[in-house]
Coordinates of C-alpha atoms in Angstrom, one line a residue:
Chain Z
M1 CA -30.2 -58.9 29.6
N2 CA -31.7 -60.9 27.0
H3 CA -35.3 -59.8 26.4
S4 CA -36.2 -62.7 24.1
Q5 CA -36.0 -65.0 26.9
F6 CA -39.2 -63.8 28.4
L7 CA -40.7 -61.4 25.9
V8 CA -42.0 -63.3 22.7
S9 CA -41.2 -61.6 19.4
G10 CA -43.1 -61.9 16.3
F11 CA -44.5 -60.5 13.1
L12 CA -47.6 -58.4 12.4
R13 CA -50.8 -60.6 11.6
A14 CA -54.2 -59.7 11.0
P15 CA -57.3 -62.0 10.7
I16 CA -57.5 -63.1 7.2
Y17 CA -59.1 -60.6 4.8
N18 CA -60.2 -58.5 7.7
G19 CA -60.4 -54.9 6.1
I20 CA -60.6 -56.0 2.7
G21 CA -64.3 -55.0 1.6
R22 CA -65.2 -54.4 5.2
Q23 CA -63.9 -54.6 8.7
I24 CA -65.4 -57.0 11.2
N25 CA -64.9 -56.6 14.9
Q26 CA -63.3 -59.6 16.3
L27 CA -64.8 -59.6 19.8
Q28 CA -67.5 -62.3 19.8
R29 CA -68.6 -62.8 23.4
V30 CA -68.1 -61.2 26.8
T31 CA -68.8 -62.6 30.2
L32 CA -68.8 -60.5 33.3
K33 CA -68.6 -62.4 36.6
F34 CA -69.2 -60.7 39.8
C35 CA -70.5 -61.1 43.3
K36 CA -73.8 -59.3 44.4
S37 CA -72.7 -58.7 48.1
H38 CA -68.9 -58.5 48.3
G39 CA -67.0 -55.3 48.1
S40 CA -64.4 -56.2 45.6
S41 CA -67.2 -56.4 43.1
Q42 CA -68.5 -52.8 43.8
G43 CA -67.0 -51.3 40.7
M44 CA -68.3 -54.1 38.4
R45 CA -71.7 -53.7 39.9
N46 CA -71.7 -49.9 39.2
F47 CA -70.6 -50.8 35.7
I48 CA -73.5 -53.1 35.1
E49 CA -75.9 -50.5 36.5
N50 CA -74.6 -47.4 34.7
N51 CA -72.7 -48.3 31.5
L52 CA -73.5 -51.9 30.4
V53 CA -76.6 -50.9 28.4
D54 CA -74.8 -48.2 26.5
F55 CA -71.8 -50.4 26.0
A56 CA -74.0 -53.3 24.4
K57 CA -75.7 -50.7 22.4
Q58 CA -72.5 -49.4 20.9
N59 CA -71.2 -52.8 20.3
D60 CA -74.1 -54.7 18.8
S61 CA -72.0 -57.5 17.3
V62 CA -70.9 -58.5 21.0
V63 CA -72.9 -61.0 23.0
L64 CA -72.9 -59.8 26.7
Y65 CA -73.4 -62.2 29.5
V66 CA -73.6 -61.3 33.1
K67 CA -72.9 -63.9 35.6
P68 CA -73.4 -63.4 39.4
R69 CA -71.8 -65.7 41.8
R70 CA -71.3 -65.6 45.7
H71 CA -68.1 -64.6 47.3
R72 CA -65.8 -64.7 44.3
S73 CA -63.9 -61.7 42.9
P74 CA -65.2 -60.0 39.5
V75 CA -63.7 -61.2 36.2
I76 CA -64.1 -60.3 32.6
V77 CA -63.8 -63.1 30.1
A78 CA -63.6 -62.0 26.5
E79 CA -63.9 -64.4 23.5
Y80 CA -63.0 -63.8 20.1
L81 CA -63.6 -65.0 16.6
N82 CA -60.3 -66.7 16.2
G83 CA -61.0 -68.9 19.6
D84 CA -58.8 -66.7 21.6
R85 CA -59.9 -66.2 25.2
K86 CA -58.9 -63.4 27.4
W87 CA -59.4 -63.8 31.3
M88 CA -59.1 -60.7 33.4
S89 CA -59.4 -60.1 37.0
C90 CA -61.4 -56.9 38.1
H91 CA -60.7 -57.2 41.9
N92 CA -61.4 -53.8 43.5
R93 CA -61.5 -51.9 40.1
P94 CA -63.7 -49.0 39.6
S95 CA -66.3 -49.0 37.0
E96 CA -64.5 -46.3 34.9
E97 CA -61.4 -48.8 34.6
I98 CA -63.6 -51.6 33.8
L99 CA -65.3 -49.6 31.0
K100 CA -61.7 -48.7 29.7
W101 CA -60.6 -52.3 29.6
L102 CA -63.8 -53.5 28.0
S103 CA -63.5 -51.0 25.2
L104 CA -59.9 -52.0 24.6
L105 CA -60.8 -55.6 24.4
S106 CA -63.6 -54.8 21.9
L107 CA -61.3 -53.1 19.7
Q108 CA -58.5 -55.9 19.7
A109 CA -58.6 -58.5 17.3
G110 CA -57.7 -61.7 19.2
D111 CA -54.0 -62.7 20.0
T112 CA -54.3 -60.3 22.8
E113 CA -51.0 -61.4 24.3
P114 CA -48.5 -58.7 23.9
I115 CA -45.6 -59.6 21.7
R116 CA -42.7 -57.6 20.5
Y117 CA -43.1 -56.9 16.8
R118 CA -39.9 -57.3 14.7
K119 CA -41.5 -55.1 11.9
H120 CA -44.4 -52.8 11.8
W121 CA -45.2 -54.0 8.4
H122 CA -46.4 -56.9 6.8
T123 CA -46.8 -57.4 3.1
D124 CA -47.4 -60.5 0.6
V125 CA -45.8 -58.8 -2.3
P126 CA -42.3 -57.7 -1.0
S127 CA -41.1 -56.3 -4.4
I128 CA -42.9 -54.9 -7.4
Q129 CA -39.9 -53.5 -9.4
G130 CA -37.8 -56.5 -8.5
P131 CA -35.3 -56.8 -5.6
W132 CA -32.1 -55.0 -5.6
N133 CA -29.1 -56.8 -7.1
P134 CA -25.4 -55.6 -7.7
F135 CA -26.4 -54.8 -11.5
T136 CA -29.7 -52.6 -11.1
H137 CA -29.1 -49.0 -12.2
K138 CA -25.8 -49.9 -13.8
N139 CA -24.5 -49.2 -17.0
P140 CA -25.9 -51.9 -19.4
G141 CA -22.5 -52.1 -21.2
H142 CA -20.9 -53.4 -18.1
I143 CA -23.6 -56.1 -17.7
I144 CA -23.4 -57.3 -21.3
A145 CA -19.7 -57.5 -21.5
E146 CA -18.0 -60.8 -21.3
Y147 CA -15.8 -61.4 -18.3
P148 CA -12.9 -61.9 -17.8
H149 CA -12.7 -58.5 -19.5
E150 CA -9.2 -56.9 -20.3
G151 CA -10.4 -53.3 -19.5
L152 CA -13.1 -53.8 -17.0
G153 CA -11.6 -56.4 -14.9
R154 CA -8.4 -54.5 -14.1
V155 CA -7.7 -53.5 -10.5
F156 CA -8.2 -49.5 -10.5
K157 CA -5.4 -48.6 -8.1
A158 CA -2.8 -51.3 -7.9
P159 CA -0.2 -50.1 -5.4
Q160 CA 3.4 -49.5 -7.0
S161 CA 5.6 -52.4 -6.3
A162 CA 9.2 -51.8 -5.3
T163 CA 10.2 -53.2 -8.6
E164 CA 8.2 -50.6 -10.5
K165 CA 9.6 -47.8 -8.2
L166 CA 13.3 -48.9 -8.8
L167 CA 12.5 -49.1 -12.7
K168 CA 11.1 -45.4 -12.6
I169 CA 14.0 -44.1 -10.9
A170 CA 16.3 -46.0 -13.3
K171 CA 14.5 -44.7 -16.2
K172 CA 14.7 -41.0 -15.0
R173 CA 18.4 -41.4 -14.6
N174 CA 18.7 -43.0 -17.8
E175 CA 16.8 -40.1 -19.5
S176 CA 18.8 -37.2 -17.6
E177 CA 22.2 -38.8 -18.6
N178 CA 21.1 -39.2 -22.2
K179 CA 20.4 -35.6 -22.1
K180 CA 23.8 -34.7 -20.9
E181 CA 25.5 -36.5 -23.3
Chain Y
M1 CA 15.4 -64.7 -6.2
F2 CA 16.5 -61.5 -8.4
L3 CA 13.4 -59.6 -7.3
N4 CA 14.2 -60.4 -3.5
K5 CA 17.6 -58.9 -4.1
I6 CA 16.1 -55.7 -5.6
I7 CA 13.7 -55.2 -2.7
G8 CA 16.6 -55.9 -0.3
L9 CA 18.7 -53.2 -2.0
A10 CA 16.0 -50.8 -2.2
R11 CA 15.7 -50.5 1.5
S12 CA 19.1 -48.7 1.7
P13 CA 19.3 -45.4 -0.3
T14 CA 22.9 -46.0 -1.0
S15 CA 22.5 -49.2 -2.8
V16 CA 19.6 -48.0 -4.8
N17 CA 22.2 -45.7 -6.4
Q18 CA 24.5 -48.6 -7.1
L19 CA 21.5 -50.5 -8.6
S20 CA 20.2 -47.6 -10.8
N21 CA 23.9 -47.4 -12.1
L22 CA 23.6 -51.0 -12.9
F23 CA 20.3 -50.5 -14.7
Q24 CA 21.8 -47.6 -16.8
R25 CA 23.3 -50.3 -18.9
C26 CA 20.1 -51.9 -19.4
L27 CA 17.4 -51.0 -21.9
I28 CA 14.3 -50.2 -19.9
S29 CA 10.8 -50.9 -20.9
S30 CA 7.9 -50.0 -18.7
T31 CA 5.3 -52.6 -18.2
S32 CA 2.0 -52.2 -20.0
A33 CA 0.4 -51.7 -16.6
F34 CA 1.9 -48.1 -16.8
Q35 CA 1.0 -47.2 -20.2
N36 CA -2.6 -48.4 -20.6
K37 CA -5.1 -46.2 -19.0
L38 CA -8.5 -47.6 -18.2
T39 CA -10.9 -47.0 -21.0
P40 CA -14.6 -46.5 -20.0
A41 CA -16.7 -49.6 -21.2
Q42 CA -18.6 -49.0 -24.5
S43 CA -20.6 -45.8 -23.7
L44 CA -24.3 -45.6 -24.0
E45 CA -25.4 -43.8 -27.0
V46 CA -27.6 -41.1 -26.1
S47 CA -30.3 -40.7 -28.8
K48 CA -31.8 -37.4 -29.8
Y49 CA -35.2 -36.8 -28.4
D50 CA -37.7 -39.1 -29.8
E51 CA -41.4 -38.4 -29.3
R52 CA -42.2 -42.1 -29.1
K53 CA -39.9 -42.3 -26.2
D54 CA -41.3 -39.5 -24.2
P55 CA -41.7 -40.9 -20.7
V56 CA -44.5 -38.8 -19.6
K57 CA -46.5 -39.7 -22.8
N58 CA -45.8 -43.4 -22.2
I59 CA -46.7 -43.3 -18.7
N60 CA -50.1 -41.6 -19.6
E61 CA -50.9 -44.1 -22.1
M62 CA -50.3 -46.8 -19.6
I63 CA -52.5 -45.2 -17.0
K64 CA -55.3 -44.6 -19.7
N65 CA -55.2 -48.1 -20.9
D66 CA -55.1 -49.6 -17.3
E67 CA -51.7 -51.3 -18.0
A68 CA -49.9 -50.0 -14.8
G69 CA -50.5 -53.2 -12.8
R70 CA -49.9 -53.5 -9.2
L71 CA -48.8 -50.2 -7.7
F72 CA -46.9 -49.5 -4.6
A73 CA -46.6 -46.2 -2.6
V74 CA -44.3 -44.6 0.0
V75 CA -46.8 -43.0 2.5
H76 CA -46.1 -40.8 5.4
I77 CA -48.2 -41.4 8.5
C78 CA -47.7 -40.2 12.1
G79 CA -44.1 -39.3 11.4
K80 CA -43.2 -42.7 9.8
Q81 CA -42.8 -43.6 6.2
F82 CA -44.1 -46.9 5.0
K83 CA -43.6 -48.5 1.6
V84 CA -47.1 -50.1 1.0
T85 CA -48.9 -52.0 -1.7
A86 CA -52.6 -53.1 -1.8
G87 CA -53.2 -55.8 0.8
D88 CA -50.5 -54.7 3.2
I89 CA -50.9 -54.2 7.0
I90 CA -48.9 -51.6 8.9
L91 CA -48.8 -50.7 12.6
I92 CA -48.8 -47.1 13.9
E93 CA -47.8 -46.7 17.5
G94 CA -48.8 -43.9 19.8
H95 CA -52.2 -42.1 20.4
W96 CA -54.1 -41.8 17.2
E97 CA -57.7 -41.0 16.8
P98 CA -59.0 -43.3 14.0
S99 CA -60.8 -46.3 15.4
N100 CA -61.9 -49.6 14.1
G101 CA -63.8 -49.6 10.8
D102 CA -62.6 -46.1 9.8
E103 CA -61.7 -45.7 6.1
L104 CA -58.9 -43.3 5.6
R105 CA -57.3 -41.7 2.6
L106 CA -53.5 -41.4 3.2
E107 CA -52.7 -38.1 1.5
K108 CA -49.0 -37.7 2.1
V109 CA -47.8 -40.0 -0.8
L110 CA -44.0 -39.4 -1.3
L111 CA -43.6 -42.0 -4.2
C112 CA -45.9 -44.2 -6.2
G113 CA -44.5 -46.8 -8.6
S114 CA -45.4 -49.6 -10.7
Q115 CA -43.5 -52.4 -12.7
D116 CA -42.4 -50.0 -15.3
F117 CA -42.4 -46.5 -13.9
T118 CA -42.1 -44.4 -10.7
L119 CA -43.6 -41.1 -9.8
I120 CA -41.7 -39.2 -7.3
G121 CA -43.1 -36.3 -5.3
R122 CA -41.1 -33.4 -4.3
P123 CA -41.5 -34.0 -1.5
I124 CA -45.1 -35.3 -2.0
L125 CA -47.1 -36.1 -5.1
Q126 CA -50.2 -33.7 -5.9
K127 CA -53.2 -34.7 -3.9
D128 CA -55.5 -35.5 -6.8
L129 CA -52.7 -37.7 -8.5
V130 CA -52.7 -40.8 -6.3
N131 CA -55.5 -42.2 -4.1
V132 CA -54.3 -44.5 -1.2
Q133 CA -57.1 -46.0 0.8
A134 CA -56.6 -47.7 4.1
T135 CA -59.1 -49.2 6.8
V136 CA -58.3 -49.5 10.5
I137 CA -58.7 -53.1 11.5
E138 CA -57.2 -52.9 15.1
K139 CA -56.6 -50.9 18.1
S140 CA -54.5 -52.3 20.9
L141 CA -51.6 -51.8 23.2
S142 CA -48.0 -52.6 22.5
H143 CA -46.0 -54.8 24.7
T144 CA -44.8 -53.5 28.1
R145 CA -41.7 -51.4 27.8
T146 CA -39.5 -51.1 30.9
H147 CA -37.8 -47.9 31.8
F148 CA -35.2 -48.6 34.4
K149 CA -33.2 -45.8 35.9
F150 CA -30.1 -46.6 38.1
K151 CA -27.5 -44.6 39.7
K152 CA -24.7 -46.3 41.4
R153 CA -23.7 -45.6 45.0
K154 CA -26.7 -43.0 45.2
Q155 CA -29.5 -45.1 46.4
Y156 CA -31.5 -44.1 43.4
R157 CA -33.3 -46.6 41.1
R158 CA -36.8 -46.0 39.5
I159 CA -38.7 -48.3 37.4
N160 CA -41.5 -47.4 35.1
F161 CA -43.7 -49.6 32.8
Q162 CA -45.3 -48.1 29.8
R163 CA -47.6 -49.5 27.1
Q164 CA -48.2 -47.5 23.9
P165 CA -51.7 -47.5 22.0
T166 CA -51.1 -48.9 18.5
T167 CA -53.4 -48.9 15.4
V168 CA -53.2 -51.5 12.7
L169 CA -54.1 -50.4 9.2
R170 CA -55.1 -52.5 6.3
I171 CA -54.1 -50.7 2.9
N172 CA -57.2 -51.3 0.5
S173 CA -56.2 -49.8 -2.8
I174 CA -53.6 -47.6 -4.4
E175 CA -55.0 -45.9 -7.7
I176 CA -53.5 -43.3 -10.1
K177 CA -56.4 -41.0 -10.7
N178 CA -55.3 -38.6 -13.2
L179 CA -52.8 -38.4 -15.9
V180 CA -49.1 -37.2 -15.0
N181 CA -48.1 -33.6 -15.9
Q182 CA -51.6 -32.6 -16.8
N183 CA -52.8 -30.6 -13.8
K184 CA -52.3 -26.9 -15.0
N185 CA -53.2 -25.6 -11.5
A186 CA -50.3 -27.4 -10.0
E187 CA -47.9 -25.2 -8.3
S188 CA -45.3 -24.3 -11.0
L189 CA -41.6 -25.6 -10.2
E190 CA -40.2 -22.1 -10.3
N191 CA -41.7 -21.4 -7.0
V192 CA -40.6 -24.7 -5.4
F193 CA -37.3 -24.7 -3.6
Y194 CA -35.9 -28.0 -2.8

């Protein structure tokens, strides 16, 4: 199965200069939409009653809007500094779950669409000591030498040819016969 | 043509004998490939110990004069190693406590290098030698991973979906805080087995 057909892959990114000097939370604005009477908004209503003020105090950089509307299912809309907008249905969700999702949204940095990261690392300076090449950590004498070089350019282990084998045998014979004589 | 004949003769042992008889009459001179052995290229002359070339002294001089330039380090975080330099972003997968805005000092530094020198830890550098600072900039969830189990002809299939929590770190700075080889309190190498 080819995952790349439906799962987008990409590289690690971050809002520019975030974390250099200081870190800025990227969540800008949250709108909670719910119905005052419908059962599917029960969890959202509980959340607004019990947890919303605490959440707002903890995230003082986030603007919160609460928007009641009749007979529509509850929804969270989160907007980020990079213009990204995340819409999330909370139909029949309990308040604990809504709190969990909201705290996740507040820690994310826009671009909330999940992608498969090809690398878990991003750098602007890929190499400081220079990228590897075939001559790094090699004997400088080999690098300075002029090529083609008689000694360095030779094949290390040339297989013995049939001619050479025969010449060797002949040489041996010659020597042994000379000794006899 | 002559070579082909020799090779053809060489295939049968009897004809090899004939051929070698033939060669007895000839003067045999082996090719230069047999005689000349490979000589190593001009070897590097190893000079005697020269105080001006003492690496530790030179590195310390660089650190003192702030000439080390941009540094990189290999840090060990949550079971993984990253080669980082100031300004890098790294992503850590799995549950990890630090949250947005937390400033961390990464203490497991396996290696630290600059353009001209490299400090290698065994296995990690002394804690007071290199200071790697990082800030948490994002906590998120990874993409959905599918775990699909299937056994054929057994009416068995299970499908699970899973998302891992992730943490994104920005590396703020890498600094060499002390001189190399100066800490007398450091563990002596006699007690270290590696």
